[in-house]
């Protein structure tokens, strides 16, 4: 089955009770038993819920995995991966990282004795220097947020496999429409389903997908034992979102390209970060591992003025000034004061998150309206 068909039908079948094409929202905590232990596969909704199962089956299908788990947020999914580790273990992570992931790693898990190395991974050979016998996990985000660096997943997987280290990829920005990390050698794919998978800015959710039963069992144990699951209503909404993922992503990519090209021609713009440009430093890797270049575009203005950047994001009308990304509507954010405010100024500037950086999540509206909005805001 090809990808577009999978988004609609992958691992899905009509509900067994009445043949409903979409699964019912099983709004229940518990399930009647005929005799102790005599049940139909469901006992308690933290452990499993049929609506969540339908969604998890869809997650596994679109990422070409065998098992998937849905969580109450993307960070809850990342939290579950880190709980595979123990005190003394080490993690090598992408340095240009989602701010909340950085906070979870440094403010929570460092306190439990896990050591993190934040490394520029655009050249995968950089990873090798940080590997020792305590290294248990490589954490990759690509494209990175918000600098749009691209990391070669296949090359990272070769390093990870050679040293018997788990490779996890945060696939939130690309989605499986653009790249499928398990096929490129990753062990775990993580999503903030809050973004493109849900796609309508109405659910906070996370997902993990794997292709190995042993690893799935360990993660399922953590999901159930720690309990950060999502509810049946949210599961239904994200399942519905996935069914249009491919057509939404196609339009996100078209509009992203149009916006990136418009900004690049604008005399007040300094740099546009979008992996589709041929002179983007990792364009060749992006071209090789992604089907298209996505709807995320970042840019800086000439003079790198903080107040000017704030002025632009405040003036935008169709682009809503808001955190988050990946919904049908266009959003604009100012990382230095919003998503990346929890990263110390020195650390964030090292990765390129300067004062004038603006990040756009380009939605699926008409391209002409989006460009006219940018034009009136930038001046
Ligand atoms: C939003 C996001 C997360 C965190 O997900 P939540 O659903 O907000 O908990 C992690 N990684 C990336 C790349 C994100 O954009």
Short mmCIF file of C-alpha atoms and ligand atoms in Angstrom, two decimals:
data_model
loop_
_atom_site.label_atom_id
_atom_site.label_comp_id
_atom_site.label_asym_id
_atom_site.label_seq_id
_atom_site.Cartn_x
_atom_site.Cartn_y
_atom_site.Cartn_z
CA UNK A 1 0.00 0.00 0.00
CA UNK A 2 1.39 3.43 -0.92
CA UNK A 3 1.55 6.40 1.45
CA UNK A 4 -1.57 8.35 0.47
CA UNK A 5 -3.70 5.21 0.77
CA UNK A 6 -2.07 4.38 4.10
CA UNK A 7 -3.08 7.70 5.65
CA UNK A 8 -6.71 6.70 5.07
CA UNK A 9 -6.71 2.91 5.29
CA UNK A 10 -3.40 1.77 6.84
CA UNK A 11 -4.08 -0.78 9.63
CA UNK A 12 -7.67 0.51 9.75
CA UNK A 13 -10.83 -1.53 9.43
CA UNK A 14 -14.50 -0.81 10.11
CA UNK A 15 -15.50 -1.18 13.77
CA UNK A 16 -16.53 -4.71 14.62
CA UNK A 17 -19.79 -3.85 16.40
CA UNK A 18 -21.75 -2.00 13.68
CA UNK A 19 -19.27 -1.50 10.87
CA UNK A 20 -18.84 2.21 11.59
CA UNK A 21 -16.18 3.47 9.18
CA UNK A 22 -14.59 5.70 11.82
CA UNK A 23 -13.96 4.08 15.21
CA UNK A 24 -16.39 5.11 17.96
CA UNK A 25 -15.01 7.38 20.68
CA UNK A 26 -14.88 4.77 23.45
CA UNK A 27 -15.35 7.26 26.27
CA UNK A 28 -14.86 4.73 29.05
CA UNK A 29 -12.32 4.02 31.74
CA UNK A 30 -13.13 0.36 32.28
CA UNK A 31 -14.57 -2.74 30.57
CA UNK A 32 -16.96 -5.40 31.89
CA UNK A 33 -15.41 -8.79 32.59
CA UNK A 34 -17.37 -12.07 32.51
CA UNK A 35 -15.03 -13.69 35.02
CA UNK A 36 -11.85 -12.20 36.56
CA UNK A 37 -9.52 -11.71 33.61
CA UNK A 38 -12.28 -12.62 31.14
CA UNK A 39 -12.36 -9.57 28.83
CA UNK A 40 -12.16 -8.69 25.14
CA UNK A 41 -8.65 -7.26 25.19
CA UNK A 42 -9.38 -4.13 27.21
CA UNK A 43 -9.34 -3.80 31.01
CA UNK A 44 -8.59 -0.21 31.89
CA UNK A 45 -8.08 2.79 29.57
CA UNK A 46 -4.63 3.79 30.82
CA UNK A 47 -3.42 0.38 29.63
CA UNK A 48 -5.38 0.45 26.37
CA UNK A 49 -8.50 2.00 24.84
CA UNK A 50 -9.98 0.89 21.48
CA UNK A 51 -10.08 4.41 19.99
CA UNK A 52 -6.44 4.93 21.00
CA UNK A 53 -5.55 1.52 19.55
CA UNK A 54 -7.07 2.55 16.20
CA UNK A 55 -4.92 5.68 16.23
CA UNK A 56 -1.78 3.82 17.30
CA UNK A 57 -2.31 1.36 14.44
CA UNK A 58 -2.51 4.31 12.03
CA UNK A 59 0.70 5.84 13.47
CA UNK A 60 2.51 2.51 12.92
CA UNK A 61 1.23 2.28 9.34
CA UNK A 62 2.22 5.76 8.13
CA UNK A 63 5.72 5.50 9.66
CA UNK A 64 6.30 1.97 8.31
CA UNK A 65 6.66 0.65 11.87
CA UNK A 66 5.23 -2.39 13.61
CA UNK A 67 4.15 -0.82 16.92
CA UNK A 68 3.12 2.66 18.05
CA UNK A 69 2.13 4.40 21.28
CA UNK A 70 0.14 7.58 21.73
CA UNK A 71 0.87 9.99 24.60
CA UNK A 72 -0.72 13.04 26.16
CA UNK A 73 1.85 15.34 24.50
CA UNK A 74 5.00 15.23 22.41
CA UNK A 75 7.08 15.86 25.51
CA UNK A 76 5.39 12.93 27.28
CA UNK A 77 6.50 10.75 24.36
CA UNK A 78 10.10 12.02 24.65
CA UNK A 79 9.93 11.51 28.44
CA UNK A 80 9.01 7.85 27.82
CA UNK A 81 12.03 7.34 25.53
CA UNK A 82 14.39 8.83 28.12
CA UNK A 83 12.97 6.44 30.74
CA UNK A 84 14.59 3.58 28.79
CA UNK A 85 17.84 4.92 30.31
CA UNK A 86 19.29 4.84 33.80
CA UNK A 87 21.56 7.06 35.87
CA UNK A 88 25.07 7.20 34.37
CA UNK A 89 23.89 6.73 30.79
CA UNK A 90 24.77 9.33 28.17
CA UNK A 91 22.81 10.84 25.29
CA UNK A 92 24.12 12.60 22.21
CA UNK A 93 21.57 15.09 20.96
CA UNK A 94 21.19 17.55 18.11
CA UNK A 95 22.23 21.00 19.42
CA UNK A 96 19.59 23.02 17.54
CA UNK A 97 16.69 21.51 19.43
CA UNK A 98 13.05 22.21 20.22
CA UNK A 99 13.19 24.35 23.39
CA UNK A 100 10.92 22.08 25.42
CA UNK A 101 13.04 19.04 24.59
CA UNK A 102 16.17 20.90 25.71
CA UNK A 103 14.42 21.85 28.95
CA UNK A 104 13.27 18.27 29.60
CA UNK A 105 16.78 16.92 28.99
CA UNK A 106 18.67 19.50 31.04
CA UNK A 107 16.22 20.42 33.81
CA UNK A 108 14.68 17.00 34.50
CA UNK A 109 16.86 14.14 33.25
CA UNK A 110 20.26 15.69 34.06
CA UNK A 111 18.98 15.78 37.64
CA UNK A 112 18.51 12.01 37.49
CA UNK A 113 22.14 11.50 36.48
CA UNK A 114 21.81 11.24 32.71
CA UNK A 115 24.47 13.15 30.78
CA UNK A 116 23.72 15.02 27.54
CA UNK A 117 26.07 16.14 24.78
CA UNK A 118 24.55 18.72 22.41
CA UNK A 119 26.28 18.38 19.09
CA UNK A 120 26.02 19.93 15.62
CA UNK A 121 25.17 16.83 13.60
CA UNK A 122 24.97 18.25 10.07
CA UNK A 123 28.15 16.24 9.61
CA UNK A 124 27.28 12.85 11.14
CA UNK A 125 30.94 12.08 11.80
CA UNK A 126 30.80 14.74 14.56
CA UNK A 127 28.71 12.29 16.59
CA UNK A 128 31.42 9.67 16.86
CA UNK A 129 33.75 11.81 19.02
CA UNK A 130 31.20 11.86 21.87
CA UNK A 131 30.56 8.11 21.99
CA UNK A 132 31.78 6.08 24.94
CA UNK A 133 30.60 2.90 26.68
CA UNK A 134 27.91 4.84 28.56
CA UNK A 135 26.30 6.23 25.38
CA UNK A 136 22.86 4.69 25.04
CA UNK A 137 20.86 7.06 22.85
CA UNK A 138 21.35 9.41 19.91
CA UNK A 139 18.57 12.00 19.63
CA UNK A 140 18.08 13.60 16.23
CA UNK A 141 15.73 16.38 15.19
CA UNK A 142 15.58 17.09 11.44
CA UNK A 143 14.78 19.56 10.00
CA UNK A 144 15.85 21.38 13.16
CA UNK A 145 13.74 23.95 14.90
CA UNK A 146 13.94 26.80 14.01
CA UNK A 147 17.17 26.88 11.94
CA UNK A 148 16.07 24.29 9.38
CA UNK A 149 19.35 22.36 9.48
CA UNK A 150 19.16 18.90 7.98
CA UNK A 151 20.75 15.86 9.55
CA UNK A 152 21.56 12.78 7.49
CA UNK A 153 19.46 10.10 9.22
CA UNK A 154 21.07 7.24 7.29
CA UNK A 155 24.58 8.39 8.28
CA UNK A 156 23.51 8.83 11.93
CA UNK A 157 21.99 5.33 11.84
CA UNK A 158 25.25 3.84 10.58
CA UNK A 159 27.10 5.39 13.56
CA UNK A 160 24.39 4.26 16.00
CA UNK A 161 24.29 0.69 14.66
CA UNK A 162 28.06 0.36 14.68
CA UNK A 163 28.14 1.15 18.41
CA UNK A 164 24.85 -0.57 19.27
CA UNK A 165 23.21 2.69 20.39
CA UNK A 166 19.52 3.51 19.95
CA UNK A 167 18.73 6.20 17.38
CA UNK A 168 15.56 8.24 17.94
CA UNK A 169 14.34 10.82 15.41
CA UNK A 170 11.91 13.63 16.20
CA UNK A 171 9.95 13.62 12.93
CA UNK A 172 7.54 16.41 13.90
CA UNK A 173 8.65 18.93 11.26
CA UNK A 174 8.93 16.56 8.31
CA UNK A 175 6.09 14.10 9.01
CA UNK A 176 6.14 10.67 7.35
CA UNK A 177 4.84 12.32 4.17
CA UNK A 178 8.31 13.82 3.70
CA UNK A 179 10.60 11.28 5.38
CA UNK A 180 10.33 7.91 7.10
CA UNK A 181 13.19 7.57 9.60
CA UNK A 182 12.59 3.88 10.41
CA UNK A 183 13.27 3.06 6.75
CA UNK A 184 16.51 5.07 6.99
CA UNK A 185 17.72 3.01 9.97
CA UNK A 186 16.31 4.80 13.04
CA UNK A 187 14.98 2.68 15.94
CA UNK A 188 12.38 5.10 17.26
CA UNK A 189 10.33 7.81 15.56
CA UNK A 190 8.84 10.45 17.81
CA UNK A 191 6.11 12.98 16.96
CA UNK A 192 4.50 15.93 18.51
CA UNK A 193 1.17 14.93 16.92
CA UNK A 194 0.02 18.35 18.15
CA UNK A 195 1.52 19.70 14.93
CA UNK A 196 1.09 18.28 11.39
CA UNK A 197 -0.38 14.87 12.28
CA UNK A 198 -3.32 16.42 14.14
CA UNK A 199 -3.04 19.32 11.74
CA UNK A 200 -5.89 21.50 12.99
CA UNK A 201 -4.44 23.15 16.12
CA UNK A 202 -7.01 21.51 18.38
CA UNK A 203 -5.18 18.63 20.13
CA UNK A 204 -1.97 18.27 22.16
CA UNK A 205 -0.57 14.76 21.66
CA UNK A 206 2.62 12.73 21.20
CA UNK A 207 3.54 9.51 19.45
CA UNK A 208 6.30 6.92 19.30
CA UNK A 209 6.69 4.38 16.50
CA UNK A 210 9.15 1.48 16.44
CA UNK A 211 9.84 -1.59 14.28
CA UNK A 212 11.11 -3.97 16.95
CA UNK A 213 8.87 -5.97 19.29
CA UNK A 214 11.33 -5.98 22.21
CA UNK A 215 11.71 -2.21 22.14
CA UNK A 216 7.94 -1.81 21.72
CA UNK A 217 7.36 -3.95 24.82
CA UNK A 218 9.74 -1.81 26.89
CA UNK A 219 8.12 1.43 25.71
CA UNK A 220 4.62 0.07 26.20
CA UNK A 221 5.59 -0.87 29.77
CA UNK A 222 6.72 2.74 30.37
CA UNK A 223 3.59 4.17 28.72
CA UNK A 224 1.39 2.14 31.04
CA UNK A 225 3.57 2.43 34.15
CA UNK A 226 4.12 6.21 33.87
CA UNK A 227 0.62 6.79 32.52
CA UNK A 228 1.01 9.81 30.22
CA UNK A 229 -1.65 8.58 27.79
CA UNK A 230 -4.08 10.61 25.66
CA UNK A 231 -7.86 10.40 25.83
CA UNK A 232 -10.25 8.78 23.34
CA UNK A 233 -11.69 12.07 22.02
CA UNK A 234 -8.22 13.37 21.18
CA UNK A 235 -7.33 10.01 19.63
CA UNK A 236 -10.35 10.31 17.34
CA UNK A 237 -9.40 13.84 16.27
CA UNK A 238 -5.81 12.97 15.42
CA UNK A 239 -6.94 9.86 13.52
CA UNK A 240 -9.21 12.13 11.50
CA UNK A 241 -6.33 14.56 10.96
CA UNK A 242 -4.04 11.85 9.60
CA UNK A 243 -6.55 11.03 6.85
CA UNK A 244 -5.77 14.34 5.10
CA UNK A 245 -2.06 14.51 6.03
CA UNK A 246 -0.86 13.92 2.47
CA UNK A 247 -2.98 16.62 0.81
CA UNK A 248 -2.29 19.12 3.60
CA UNK A 249 1.46 18.49 3.39
CA UNK A 250 1.44 18.90 -0.38
CA UNK A 251 -0.08 22.39 0.01
CA UNK A 252 2.17 23.27 3.00
CA UNK A 253 5.16 22.47 0.78
CA UNK A 254 3.88 24.52 -2.19
CA UNK A 255 3.10 27.54 0.00
CA UNK A 256 6.35 27.15 1.97
CA UNK A 257 8.32 27.33 -1.26
CA UNK A 258 6.42 30.42 -2.48
CA UNK A 259 6.93 32.23 0.84
CA UNK A 260 10.63 31.30 1.06
CA UNK A 261 11.25 32.54 -2.47
CA UNK A 262 9.34 35.78 -1.85
CA UNK A 263 11.28 36.52 1.35
CA UNK A 264 14.60 35.78 -0.32
CA UNK A 265 13.92 38.50 -2.92
CA UNK A 266 12.88 41.07 -0.27
CA UNK A 267 15.49 43.84 0.23
CA UNK A 268 14.95 44.04 4.03
CA UNK A 269 15.55 40.33 4.59
CA UNK A 270 19.02 39.12 5.56
CA UNK A 271 18.78 35.31 5.43
CA UNK A 272 16.00 32.84 4.68
CA UNK A 273 16.34 29.38 6.18
CA UNK A 274 14.56 26.80 4.01
CA UNK A 275 16.14 23.49 2.95
CA UNK A 276 14.71 23.72 -0.58
CA UNK A 277 17.24 26.38 -1.65
CA UNK A 278 20.06 24.84 -3.65
CA UNK A 279 22.61 26.81 -1.64
CA UNK A 280 21.19 25.65 1.72
CA UNK A 281 24.23 23.96 3.34
CA UNK A 282 22.43 20.60 3.69
CA UNK A 283 20.28 20.81 0.54
CA UNK A 284 21.71 17.60 -0.95
CA UNK A 285 20.83 15.57 2.14
CA UNK A 286 17.37 17.14 2.26
CA UNK A 287 16.83 16.25 -1.38
CA UNK A 288 17.98 12.68 -0.81
CA UNK A 289 16.00 11.88 2.36
CA UNK A 290 12.90 14.08 1.98
CA UNK A 291 10.16 13.99 -0.65
CA UNK A 292 9.77 17.78 -0.55
CA UNK A 293 10.90 20.61 1.74
CA UNK A 294 7.99 21.29 4.07
CA UNK A 295 6.11 24.35 5.20
CA UNK A 296 8.48 25.72 7.84
CA UNK A 297 10.48 28.82 6.91
CA UNK A 298 12.66 30.99 9.17
CA UNK A 299 14.25 34.33 8.33
CA UNK A 300 16.23 37.22 9.79
CA UNK A 301 16.05 40.91 8.93
CA UNK A 302 18.98 43.15 7.98
CA UNK A 303 20.43 44.90 11.05
CA UNK A 304 19.21 42.09 13.34
CA UNK A 305 16.92 44.41 15.27
CA UNK A 306 14.82 42.86 18.09
CA UNK A 307 12.17 45.61 18.05
CA UNK A 308 11.75 45.41 14.26
CA UNK A 309 11.15 41.66 14.44
CA UNK A 310 8.52 42.16 17.14
CA UNK A 311 6.92 44.87 15.01
CA UNK A 312 6.68 42.53 12.00
CA UNK A 313 5.06 39.66 13.89
CA UNK A 314 2.59 42.06 15.53
CA UNK A 315 1.58 43.54 12.17
CA UNK A 316 0.84 40.22 10.48
CA UNK A 317 -2.90 39.62 10.04
CA UNK A 318 -3.36 36.28 8.28
CA UNK A 319 -0.32 34.77 9.99
CA UNK A 320 -1.37 34.52 13.62
CA UNK A 321 1.28 35.38 16.20
CA UNK A 322 1.36 32.18 18.23
CA UNK A 323 3.52 29.31 19.40
CA UNK A 324 3.14 25.91 17.76
CA UNK A 325 3.09 24.96 14.08
CA UNK A 326 1.73 22.47 11.58
CA UNK A 327 -1.93 23.49 11.57
CA UNK A 328 -3.94 24.44 8.47
CA UNK A 329 -3.64 28.12 9.43
CA UNK A 330 -0.41 30.09 9.05
CA UNK A 331 1.41 31.04 12.25
CA UNK A 332 4.36 33.29 12.97
CA UNK A 333 6.64 33.13 15.99
CA UNK A 334 9.61 34.99 17.42
CA UNK A 335 11.77 32.18 18.87
CA UNK A 336 14.06 34.40 20.98
CA UNK A 337 11.12 35.66 23.05
CA UNK A 338 8.75 32.69 22.67
CA UNK A 339 9.60 29.02 21.96
CA UNK A 340 13.32 29.38 22.74
CA UNK A 341 13.10 31.79 25.66
CA UNK A 342 14.03 28.91 27.99
CA UNK A 343 17.43 28.50 26.26
CA UNK A 344 20.11 30.88 27.60
CA UNK A 345 20.83 33.77 25.14
CA UNK A 346 24.42 32.71 24.58
CA UNK A 347 23.46 29.10 23.82
CA UNK A 348 20.62 30.10 21.50
CA UNK A 349 22.72 32.62 19.55
CA UNK A 350 25.38 29.96 19.02
CA UNK A 351 22.81 27.93 17.09
CA UNK A 352 21.61 30.95 15.09
CA UNK A 353 18.52 31.93 17.08
CA UNK A 354 19.34 35.64 16.97
CA UNK A 355 17.10 38.54 18.01
CA UNK A 356 15.56 39.18 14.58
CA UNK A 357 14.81 35.55 13.73
CA UNK A 358 11.18 34.94 12.81
CA UNK A 359 9.77 31.47 12.24
CA UNK A 360 6.79 30.86 9.97
CA UNK A 361 4.57 27.82 9.91
CA UNK A 362 3.12 28.32 6.45
CA UNK A 363 -0.46 27.10 6.32
CA UNK A 364 -2.67 25.96 3.46
CA UNK A 365 -4.40 29.27 2.62
CA UNK A 366 -4.03 30.94 -0.79
CA UNK A 367 -0.42 31.77 -1.54
CA UNK A 368 -1.27 35.29 -2.78
CA UNK A 369 -2.92 36.22 0.54
CA UNK A 370 0.04 34.97 2.55
CA UNK A 371 2.54 36.91 0.49
CA UNK A 372 0.43 40.09 0.60
CA UNK A 373 0.30 39.77 4.39
CA UNK A 374 4.10 39.45 4.65
CA UNK A 375 4.48 42.39 2.31
CA UNK A 376 2.34 44.74 4.43
CA UNK A 377 4.03 43.61 7.68
CA UNK A 378 7.65 43.81 6.55
CA UNK A 379 7.07 46.99 4.54
C1 LIG B 1 6.05 20.88 19.69
C2 LIG B 1 7.25 20.04 19.55
C3 LIG B 1 7.62 19.11 20.54
C4 LIG B 1 6.83 18.98 21.85
O1 LIG B 1 5.55 18.49 21.62
P1 LIG B 1 4.28 18.90 22.55
O2 LIG B 1 3.16 18.18 21.86
O3 LIG B 1 4.16 20.37 22.53
O4 LIG B 1 4.56 18.36 23.92
C5 LIG B 1 8.74 18.35 20.34
N1 LIG B 1 9.48 18.48 19.21
C6 LIG B 1 9.16 19.36 18.24
C7 LIG B 1 10.03 19.45 17.03
C8 LIG B 1 8.05 20.17 18.37
O5 LIG B 1 7.76 21.05 17.41
#
